[in-house]
XYZ file of C-alpha atoms in Angstrom:
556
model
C 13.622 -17.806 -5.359
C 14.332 -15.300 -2.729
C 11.888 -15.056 0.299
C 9.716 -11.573 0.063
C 9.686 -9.719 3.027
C 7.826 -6.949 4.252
C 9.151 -3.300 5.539
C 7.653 -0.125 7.273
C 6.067 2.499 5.344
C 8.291 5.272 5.456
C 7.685 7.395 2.294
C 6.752 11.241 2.849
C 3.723 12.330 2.005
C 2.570 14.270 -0.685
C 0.059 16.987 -0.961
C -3.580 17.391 -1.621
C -5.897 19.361 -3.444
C -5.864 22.923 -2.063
C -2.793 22.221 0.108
C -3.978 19.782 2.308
C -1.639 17.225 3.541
C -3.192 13.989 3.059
C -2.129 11.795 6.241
C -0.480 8.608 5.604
C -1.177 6.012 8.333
C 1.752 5.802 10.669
C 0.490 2.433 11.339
C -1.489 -0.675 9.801
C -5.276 0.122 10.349
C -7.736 -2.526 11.080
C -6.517 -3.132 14.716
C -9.973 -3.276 15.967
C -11.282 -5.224 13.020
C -9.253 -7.881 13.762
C -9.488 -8.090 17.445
C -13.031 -8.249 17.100
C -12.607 -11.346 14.780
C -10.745 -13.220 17.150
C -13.004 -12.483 20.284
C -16.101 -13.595 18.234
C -14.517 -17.183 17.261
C -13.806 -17.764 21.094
C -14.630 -20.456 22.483
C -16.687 -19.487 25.902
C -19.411 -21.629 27.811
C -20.689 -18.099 28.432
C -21.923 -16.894 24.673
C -22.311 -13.146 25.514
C -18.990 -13.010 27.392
C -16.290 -12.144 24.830
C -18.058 -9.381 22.920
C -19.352 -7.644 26.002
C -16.730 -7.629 28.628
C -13.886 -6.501 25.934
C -15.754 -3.867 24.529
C -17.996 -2.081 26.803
C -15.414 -0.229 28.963
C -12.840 -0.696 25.965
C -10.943 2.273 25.445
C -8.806 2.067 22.605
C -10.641 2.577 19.568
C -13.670 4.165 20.849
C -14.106 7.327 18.879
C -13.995 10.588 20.989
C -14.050 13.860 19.672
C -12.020 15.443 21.967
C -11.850 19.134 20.391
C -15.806 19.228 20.206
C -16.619 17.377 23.333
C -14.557 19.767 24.939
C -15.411 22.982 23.681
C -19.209 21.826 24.722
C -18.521 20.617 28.054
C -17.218 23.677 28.890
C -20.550 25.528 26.803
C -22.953 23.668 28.675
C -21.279 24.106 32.229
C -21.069 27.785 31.433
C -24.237 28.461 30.576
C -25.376 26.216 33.871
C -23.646 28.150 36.368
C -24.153 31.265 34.825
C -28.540 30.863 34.930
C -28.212 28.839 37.909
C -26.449 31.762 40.042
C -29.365 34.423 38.529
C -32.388 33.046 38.085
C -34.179 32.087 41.711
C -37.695 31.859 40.294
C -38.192 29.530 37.393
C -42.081 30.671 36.465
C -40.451 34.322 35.254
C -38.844 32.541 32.630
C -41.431 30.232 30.758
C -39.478 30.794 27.607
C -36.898 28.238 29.077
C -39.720 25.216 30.055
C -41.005 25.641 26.587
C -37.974 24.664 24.919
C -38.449 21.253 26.162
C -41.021 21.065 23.269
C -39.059 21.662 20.173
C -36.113 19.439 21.626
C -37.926 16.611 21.841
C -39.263 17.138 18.488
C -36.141 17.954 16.930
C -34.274 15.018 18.703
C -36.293 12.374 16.749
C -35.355 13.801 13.104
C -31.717 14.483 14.586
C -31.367 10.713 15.737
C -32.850 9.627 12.188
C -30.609 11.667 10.163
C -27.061 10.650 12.541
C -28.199 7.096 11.966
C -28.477 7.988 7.746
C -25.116 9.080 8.316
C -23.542 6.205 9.931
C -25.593 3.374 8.159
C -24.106 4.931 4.940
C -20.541 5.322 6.411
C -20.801 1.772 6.996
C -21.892 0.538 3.710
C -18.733 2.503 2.238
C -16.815 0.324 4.286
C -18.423 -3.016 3.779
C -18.306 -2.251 0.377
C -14.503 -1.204 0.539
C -14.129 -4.434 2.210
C -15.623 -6.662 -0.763
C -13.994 -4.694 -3.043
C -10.236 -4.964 -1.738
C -11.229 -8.445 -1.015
C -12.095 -8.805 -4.739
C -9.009 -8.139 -5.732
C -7.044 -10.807 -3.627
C -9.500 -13.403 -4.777
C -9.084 -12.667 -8.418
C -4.967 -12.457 -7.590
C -5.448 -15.952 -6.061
C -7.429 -17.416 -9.032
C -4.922 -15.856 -11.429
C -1.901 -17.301 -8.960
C -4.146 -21.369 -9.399
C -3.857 -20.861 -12.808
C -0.615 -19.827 -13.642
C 0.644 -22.491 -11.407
C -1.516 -25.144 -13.189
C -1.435 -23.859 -16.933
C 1.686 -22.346 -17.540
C 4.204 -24.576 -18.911
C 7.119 -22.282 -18.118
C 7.870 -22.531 -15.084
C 9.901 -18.833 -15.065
C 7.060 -17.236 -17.070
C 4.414 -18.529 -14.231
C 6.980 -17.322 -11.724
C 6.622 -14.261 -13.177
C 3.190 -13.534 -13.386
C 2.230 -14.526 -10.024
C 4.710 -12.298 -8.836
C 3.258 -9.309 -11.160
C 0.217 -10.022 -9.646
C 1.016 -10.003 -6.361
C 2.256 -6.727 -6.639
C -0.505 -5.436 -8.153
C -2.089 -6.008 -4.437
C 0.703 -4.199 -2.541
C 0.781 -1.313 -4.399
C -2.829 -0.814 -4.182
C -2.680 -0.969 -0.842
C -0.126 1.687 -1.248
C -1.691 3.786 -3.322
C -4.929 3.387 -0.859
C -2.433 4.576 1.789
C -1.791 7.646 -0.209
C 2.317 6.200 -0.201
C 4.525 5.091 -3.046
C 6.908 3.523 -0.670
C 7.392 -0.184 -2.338
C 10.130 -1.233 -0.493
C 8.109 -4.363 0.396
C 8.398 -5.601 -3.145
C 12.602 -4.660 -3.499
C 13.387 -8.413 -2.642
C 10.534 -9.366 -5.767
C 11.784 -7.390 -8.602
C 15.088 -6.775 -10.275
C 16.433 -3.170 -10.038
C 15.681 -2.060 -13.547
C 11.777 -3.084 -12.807
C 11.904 -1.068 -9.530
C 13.538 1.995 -11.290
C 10.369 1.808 -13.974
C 7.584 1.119 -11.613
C 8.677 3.703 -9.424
C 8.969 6.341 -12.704
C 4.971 5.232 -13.350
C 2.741 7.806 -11.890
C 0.409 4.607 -11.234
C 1.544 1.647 -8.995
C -1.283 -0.550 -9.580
C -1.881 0.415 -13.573
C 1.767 -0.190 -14.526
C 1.960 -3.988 -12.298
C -1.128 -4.481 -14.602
C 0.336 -3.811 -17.287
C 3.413 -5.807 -16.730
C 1.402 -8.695 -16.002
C -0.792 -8.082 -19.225
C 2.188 -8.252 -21.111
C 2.910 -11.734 -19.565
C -0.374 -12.942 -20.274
C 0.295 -11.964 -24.354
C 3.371 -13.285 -24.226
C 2.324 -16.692 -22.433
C -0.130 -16.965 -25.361
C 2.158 -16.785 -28.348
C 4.657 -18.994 -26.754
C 2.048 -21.489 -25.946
C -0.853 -21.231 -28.047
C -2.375 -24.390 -26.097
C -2.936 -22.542 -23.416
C -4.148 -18.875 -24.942
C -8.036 -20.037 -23.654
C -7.033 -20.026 -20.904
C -5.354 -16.871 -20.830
C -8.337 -15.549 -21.455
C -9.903 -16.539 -18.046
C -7.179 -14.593 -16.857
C -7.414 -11.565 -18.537
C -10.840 -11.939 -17.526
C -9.824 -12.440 -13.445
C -7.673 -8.679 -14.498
C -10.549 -6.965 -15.895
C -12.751 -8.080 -12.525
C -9.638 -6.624 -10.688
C -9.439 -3.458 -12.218
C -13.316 -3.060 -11.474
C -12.697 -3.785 -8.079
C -9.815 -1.184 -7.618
C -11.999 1.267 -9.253
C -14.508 0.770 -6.390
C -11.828 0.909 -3.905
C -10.259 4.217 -5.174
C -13.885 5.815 -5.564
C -14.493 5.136 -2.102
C -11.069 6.541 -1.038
C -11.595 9.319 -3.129
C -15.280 10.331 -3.453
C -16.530 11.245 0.498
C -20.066 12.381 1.546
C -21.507 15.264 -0.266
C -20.614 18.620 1.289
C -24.284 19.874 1.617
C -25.249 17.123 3.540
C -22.487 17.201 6.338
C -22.455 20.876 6.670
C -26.244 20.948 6.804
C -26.109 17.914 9.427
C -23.158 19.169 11.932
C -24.923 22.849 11.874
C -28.497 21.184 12.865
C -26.448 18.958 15.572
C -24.451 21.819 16.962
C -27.595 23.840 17.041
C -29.499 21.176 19.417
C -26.426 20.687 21.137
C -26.612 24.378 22.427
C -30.380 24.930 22.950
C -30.410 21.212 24.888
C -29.060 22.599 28.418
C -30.975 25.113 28.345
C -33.803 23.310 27.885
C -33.019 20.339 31.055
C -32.021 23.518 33.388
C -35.236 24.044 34.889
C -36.167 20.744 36.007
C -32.901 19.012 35.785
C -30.931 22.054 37.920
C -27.176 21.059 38.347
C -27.715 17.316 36.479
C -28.217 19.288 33.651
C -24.162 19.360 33.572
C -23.180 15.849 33.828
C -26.700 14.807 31.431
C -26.078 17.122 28.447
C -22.119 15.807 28.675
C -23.603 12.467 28.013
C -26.054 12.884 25.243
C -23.262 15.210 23.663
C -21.055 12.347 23.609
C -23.417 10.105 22.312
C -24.037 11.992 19.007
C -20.617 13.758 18.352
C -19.207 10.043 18.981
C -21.800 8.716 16.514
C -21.289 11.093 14.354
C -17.275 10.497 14.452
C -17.835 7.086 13.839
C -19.215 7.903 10.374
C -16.336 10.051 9.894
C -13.934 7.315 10.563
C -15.297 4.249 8.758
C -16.222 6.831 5.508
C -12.965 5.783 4.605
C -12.148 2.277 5.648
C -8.386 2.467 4.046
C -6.924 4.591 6.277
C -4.496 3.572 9.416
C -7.688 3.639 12.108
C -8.360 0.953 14.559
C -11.818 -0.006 13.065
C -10.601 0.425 9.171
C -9.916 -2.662 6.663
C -6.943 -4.734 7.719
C -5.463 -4.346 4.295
C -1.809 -5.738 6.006
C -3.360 -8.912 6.771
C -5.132 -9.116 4.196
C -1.849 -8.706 2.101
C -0.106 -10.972 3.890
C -2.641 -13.937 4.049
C -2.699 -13.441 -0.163
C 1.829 -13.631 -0.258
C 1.558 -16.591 1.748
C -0.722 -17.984 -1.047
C 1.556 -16.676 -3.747
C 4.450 -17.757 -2.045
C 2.141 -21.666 -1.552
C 2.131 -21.441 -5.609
C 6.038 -20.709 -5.854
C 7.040 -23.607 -4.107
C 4.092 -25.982 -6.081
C 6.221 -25.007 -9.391
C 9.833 -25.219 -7.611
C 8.801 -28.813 -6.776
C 7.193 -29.810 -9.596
C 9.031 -31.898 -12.215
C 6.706 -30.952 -14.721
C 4.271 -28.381 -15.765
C 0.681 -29.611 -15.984
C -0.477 -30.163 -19.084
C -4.169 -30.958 -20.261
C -3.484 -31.834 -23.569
C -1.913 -34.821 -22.960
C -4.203 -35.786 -20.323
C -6.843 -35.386 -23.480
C -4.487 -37.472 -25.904
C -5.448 -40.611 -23.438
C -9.187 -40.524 -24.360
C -10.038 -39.479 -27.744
C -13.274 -37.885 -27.871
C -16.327 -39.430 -29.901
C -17.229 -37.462 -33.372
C -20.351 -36.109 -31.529
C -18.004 -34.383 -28.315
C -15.547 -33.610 -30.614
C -17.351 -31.281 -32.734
C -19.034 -29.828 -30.194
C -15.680 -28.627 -28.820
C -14.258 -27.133 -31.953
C -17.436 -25.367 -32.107
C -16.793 -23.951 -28.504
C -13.178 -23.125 -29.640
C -14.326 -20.934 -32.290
C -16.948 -19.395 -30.142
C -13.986 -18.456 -28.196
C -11.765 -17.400 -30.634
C -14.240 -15.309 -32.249
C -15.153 -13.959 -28.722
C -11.052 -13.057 -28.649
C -11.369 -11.123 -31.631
C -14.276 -9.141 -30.598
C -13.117 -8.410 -26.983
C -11.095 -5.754 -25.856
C -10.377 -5.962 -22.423
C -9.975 -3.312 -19.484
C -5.942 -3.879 -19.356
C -5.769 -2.696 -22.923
C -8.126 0.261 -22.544
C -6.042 1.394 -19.848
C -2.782 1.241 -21.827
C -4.554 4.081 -23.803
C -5.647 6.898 -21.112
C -4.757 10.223 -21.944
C -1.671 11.206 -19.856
C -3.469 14.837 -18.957
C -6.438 13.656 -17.982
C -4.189 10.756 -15.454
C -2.396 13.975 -14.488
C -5.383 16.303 -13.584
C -6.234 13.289 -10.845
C -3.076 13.717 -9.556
C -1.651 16.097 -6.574
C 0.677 18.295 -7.271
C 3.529 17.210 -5.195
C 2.758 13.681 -7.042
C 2.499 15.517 -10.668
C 5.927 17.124 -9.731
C 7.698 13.635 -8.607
C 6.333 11.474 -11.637
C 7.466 14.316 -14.345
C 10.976 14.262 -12.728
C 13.231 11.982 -12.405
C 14.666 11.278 -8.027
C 18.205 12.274 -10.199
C 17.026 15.386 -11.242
C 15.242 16.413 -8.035
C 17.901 15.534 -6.349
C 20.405 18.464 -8.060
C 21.720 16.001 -10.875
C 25.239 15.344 -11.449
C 26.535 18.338 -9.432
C 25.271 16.834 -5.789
C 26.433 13.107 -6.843
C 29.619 14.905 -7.629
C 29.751 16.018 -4.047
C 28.070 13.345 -2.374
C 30.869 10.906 -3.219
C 33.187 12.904 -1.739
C 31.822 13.612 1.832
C 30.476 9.503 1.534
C 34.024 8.229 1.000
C 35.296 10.421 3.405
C 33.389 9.350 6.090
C 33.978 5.840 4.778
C 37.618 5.614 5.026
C 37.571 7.407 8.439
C 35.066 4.467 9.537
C 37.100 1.291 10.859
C 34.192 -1.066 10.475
C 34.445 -0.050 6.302
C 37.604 1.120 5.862
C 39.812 -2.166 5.573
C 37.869 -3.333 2.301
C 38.688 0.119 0.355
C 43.171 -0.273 1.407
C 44.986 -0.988 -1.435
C 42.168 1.160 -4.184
C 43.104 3.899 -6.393
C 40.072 6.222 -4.774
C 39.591 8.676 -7.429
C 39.245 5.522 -10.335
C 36.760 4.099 -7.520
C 34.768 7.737 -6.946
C 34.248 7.705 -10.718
C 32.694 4.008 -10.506
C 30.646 5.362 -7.700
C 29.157 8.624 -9.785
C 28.415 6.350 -12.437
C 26.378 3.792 -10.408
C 24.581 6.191 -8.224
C 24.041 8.152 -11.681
C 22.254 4.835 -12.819
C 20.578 3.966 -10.126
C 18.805 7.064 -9.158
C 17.457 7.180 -12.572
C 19.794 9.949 -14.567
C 21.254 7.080 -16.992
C 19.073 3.948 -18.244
C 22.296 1.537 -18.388
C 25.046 0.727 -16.240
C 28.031 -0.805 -18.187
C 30.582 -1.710 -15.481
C 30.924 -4.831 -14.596
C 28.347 -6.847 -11.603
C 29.161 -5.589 -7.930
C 27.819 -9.227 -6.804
C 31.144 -10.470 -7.982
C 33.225 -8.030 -6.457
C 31.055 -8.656 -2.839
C 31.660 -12.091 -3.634
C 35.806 -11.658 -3.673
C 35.843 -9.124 -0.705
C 33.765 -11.628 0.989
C 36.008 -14.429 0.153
C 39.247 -12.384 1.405
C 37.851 -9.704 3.955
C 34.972 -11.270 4.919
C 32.105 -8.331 4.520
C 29.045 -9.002 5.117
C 25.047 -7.744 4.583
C 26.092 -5.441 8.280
C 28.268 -3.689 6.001
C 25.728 -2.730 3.227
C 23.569 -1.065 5.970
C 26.545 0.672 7.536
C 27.498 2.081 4.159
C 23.821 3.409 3.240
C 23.858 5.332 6.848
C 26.907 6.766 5.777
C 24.975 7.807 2.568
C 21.864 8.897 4.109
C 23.853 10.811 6.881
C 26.036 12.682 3.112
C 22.713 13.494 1.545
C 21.579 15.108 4.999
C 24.537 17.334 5.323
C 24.126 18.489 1.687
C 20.349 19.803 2.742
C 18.824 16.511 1.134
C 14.947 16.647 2.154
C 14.127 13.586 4.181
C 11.537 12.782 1.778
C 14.524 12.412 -0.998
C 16.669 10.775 1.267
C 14.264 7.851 1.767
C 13.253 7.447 -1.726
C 17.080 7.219 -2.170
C 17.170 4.756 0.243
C 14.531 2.905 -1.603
C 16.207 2.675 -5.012
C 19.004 1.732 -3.701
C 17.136 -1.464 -1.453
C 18.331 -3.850 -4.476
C 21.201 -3.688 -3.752
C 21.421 -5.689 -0.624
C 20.701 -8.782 -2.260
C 24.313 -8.551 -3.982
C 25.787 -8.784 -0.538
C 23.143 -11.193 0.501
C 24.954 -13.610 -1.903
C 27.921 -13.136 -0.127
C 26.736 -15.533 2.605
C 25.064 -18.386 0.799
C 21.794 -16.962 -0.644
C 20.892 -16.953 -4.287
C 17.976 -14.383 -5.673
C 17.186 -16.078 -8.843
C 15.456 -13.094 -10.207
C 17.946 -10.808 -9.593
C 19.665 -8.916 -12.298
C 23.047 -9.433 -10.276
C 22.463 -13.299 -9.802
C 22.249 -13.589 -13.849
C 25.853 -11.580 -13.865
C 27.451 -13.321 -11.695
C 26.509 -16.747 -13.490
C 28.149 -15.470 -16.672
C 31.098 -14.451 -15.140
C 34.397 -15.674 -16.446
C 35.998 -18.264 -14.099
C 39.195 -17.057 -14.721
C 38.530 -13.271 -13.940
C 41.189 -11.309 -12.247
C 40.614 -10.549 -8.786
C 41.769 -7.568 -8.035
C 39.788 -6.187 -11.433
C 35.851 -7.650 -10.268
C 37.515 -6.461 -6.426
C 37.626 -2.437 -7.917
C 34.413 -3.166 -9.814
C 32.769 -2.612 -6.770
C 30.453 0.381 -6.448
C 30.694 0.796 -2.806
């Protein structure tokens, strides 16, 4: 099996409700999460030392509301110079001294209600935290099992690698990107082509590994209790991506922020006037402070309301990813090296039970298989959601992309048509490239191309000519091209799409479909995906093939 690897997020984003661009972090969050993990488990013979010399005059990190702190810094310095150069005689203007009174009343319920509004900022992101951290548990317990239970060694394979996506693209979808590039190097192309169709990530890796799960069971009905644990470790995840999403999507109630920022800005303003006649000219520097103090506070709730995005104190969601693919990828290598799957039943055979233990576990069996009968579990109720109500969640850029196909967004046939053109073009005029096309008939070799790029961008479900991981394998044999060459060809194509007014955002969901294929030139040099539609070709090839005939097969 082929190692996973992980790539940059580089998928546009798509728009909100009301046409608000929903920001996609430009970089992992949870910066500050993690830092502050690794100062705390320290060792120090001072205790107190690593929390409080890293993080009192820390700067990254610390939220600052720059736009508000600056707009009242220059209020508060205003209004200072402006009493300070025309009032002379402070008892004319008792109105001022006796707004001490109601700002030190106020104050108190102010504090109380910012510290509402953080405490419950921060249980949203605890509880973000168990509940992404659910999921990777229940993806590890399903990841034990398979590798203990399953007896098929490429059906266990399977599911933990199902599962494992099932984390990525929630993390993904949390992210507000489709961009699954991280998974290319998992998944054959024709899985890639339909997960990316589903207007749900996480639902349709679910569902894939649901379908494992039933089919697990009727090959090996020794083993369907078991299943049922993890059908049981899938409903828990679903729950726990349900939390996750609701805490993504759900923020505070309107009334309450509105009503909270309008009584805070209101204090804000009254406050120098109030520390003016006693304070004089500290009154600048002093209200500065305390304004930083609660418009920070209050950013800091605004921040960690949503503990999924790409801040420095949000979730770590890339570690926490990668921690759980090291486990999945701990599994893999437990059932490469095993010579055998486990198997209980014949540990059982070696001690026969006595009549008394022995009924009592046919009686559990058919409390569990009436239990199977009754249940219906959250994987199957979700195969069942109404499409329109799935699509009234949905933004409309995201509607628009999931009811059309990247072929047809792209300008269909007509721009593949043209594409070819300019990309073989700039091909042949390339000296790095052009040496493996000599010899071709180019307009037999366009067509290949239409058709492939035709398939692969989704306009046709099947592509009948023959595997290109042959042909790589016979230009690699007598021109030597290599894995450089694949990337030198898609800049070629990336650079055609862009002179035919291709949106960027098109371009690199082109660029994304088309990932795959880099594992057929990857073979060229000794590696061997066994997963991989073009790996299964290639081993059914015909020995005795003519070379020239797999060397024109090749799409590119």
């Amino acid at each position: 099996m082929t190692s996973w690897y992980s790539a940059k997020s580089r998928l546009p984003l798509y728009q909100a409700g009301a046409g608000e661009k929903k920001k996609k972090p430009t970089r992992p969050g949870g910066a500050g999460t993690i830092k502050l993990a690794i100062l705390r488990d320290e060792e120090s013979w001072i205790p107190w030392r690593n929390y409080w010399l890293c993080t009192l005059f820390a700067i990254h990190g610390r939220s600052f509301p720059v736009a508000p702190m600056v707009a009242y810094s220059c209020w508060v310095t205003l209004v200072t110079v402006i009493i300070k150069w025309n009032i002379d005689d402070w008892s004319k203007y008792s109105e001022l001294l006796a707004l001490q009174y109601p700002v030190q009343t106020i104050g108190l319920a102010l504090f109380l209600l910012l510290n509402l509004r953080t405490q419950t900022a921060y249980n949203r992101w605890w509880d973000g935290a168990k509940a992404f951290g659910g999921v990777i548990h229940n993806i590890q317990n399903v990841h034990r099992i398979a590798q203990a239970w399953v007896r098929d060694s490429a059906m266990a394979t399977k599911l933990i690698t199902w599962t494992t996506v099932i984390a990525i693209a929630l993390k993904h979808n949390l992210h507000y990107s489709r961009d699954m590039s991280e998974v290319a190097d998992m998944l054959t192309i024709d899985e890639m082509r339909k997960m990316m169709a589903s207007d749900n990530l996480p639902l349709f890796a679910i569902s894939q590994a649901s379908d494992l799960l039933v089919k697990i069971s009727r090959t090996d009905s020794s083993v369907e209790y078991i299943m049922l644990e993890v059908d049981s470790c899938m409903n828990r995840m679903l729950g726990e991506m349900g939390a996750c999403l609701r805490i993504r999507n759900i923020p505070m109630p309107w009334a309450y922020v509105v009503h909270l920022r309008a009584f805070l800005v209101l204090w804000l303003l009254i406050l120098p006037l109030a520390f003016i006649s006693t304070l004089h000219w500290y009154t600048i520097p002093l209200s500065i402070l305390v304004g930083y103090e609660l418009l920070g506070y209050e950013e800091i709730g605004v921040e960690i309301e949503n503990p999924f995005g790409g801040d420095f104190s949000d979730l770590p969601l890339e570690t926490m990813t990668a921690a759980m693919l090291s486990s999945a990828q701990h599994f893999l290598r437990r059932i490469k090296e095993s010579k055998g799957p486990y198997e209980p039943a014949a540990m059982a055979n070696e001690a026969e039970p006595s009549g008394h233990t022995q009924s009592a576990a046919q009686l559990r069996a058919l409390n569990k298989s009436n239990g199977l009968k009754r249940s219906k579990s959250a994987v199957e109720e979700a195969h069942t959601l109404d499409l329109k109500k799935a699509l009234k969640c949905m933004t409309q850029h995201h509607q628009e992309h999931c009811q059309h196909k990247l072929y047809d967004r792209l300008g269909g046939d007509a721009l593949v048509q043209a594409a070819v053109d300019i990309y073989y073009r700039k091909l042949l005029s390339d000296d790095r490239v052009a040496q493996f096309f000599s010899g071709i008939p180019m307009e037999h070799f366009k067509a290949k191309q239409v058709k492939f790029l035709t398939y692969a961008l989704g306009g046709e479900d099947k592509y009948s000519s023959k595997n290109p991981t042959v042909s790589h394998q016979q230009l690699h044999n007598e021109q030597g091209v290599r894995v450089t060459h694949f990337h030198i060809v898609m800049g070629h194509l990336q650079d055609t799409l862009r002179e035919l007014g291709v949106a960027e955002a098109l371009i690199d969901e082109c660029k994304m479909a088309l990932t795959p294929m880099e594992k057929a030139f990857a073979c060229c040099i000794g590696h061997n995906p066994v997963r991989q539609d073009s790996a299964k070709m290639m081993s059914e090839a015909k020995p005795g093939a003519d070379a020239k005939e797999q060397r024109d097969s090749c799409p590119f």
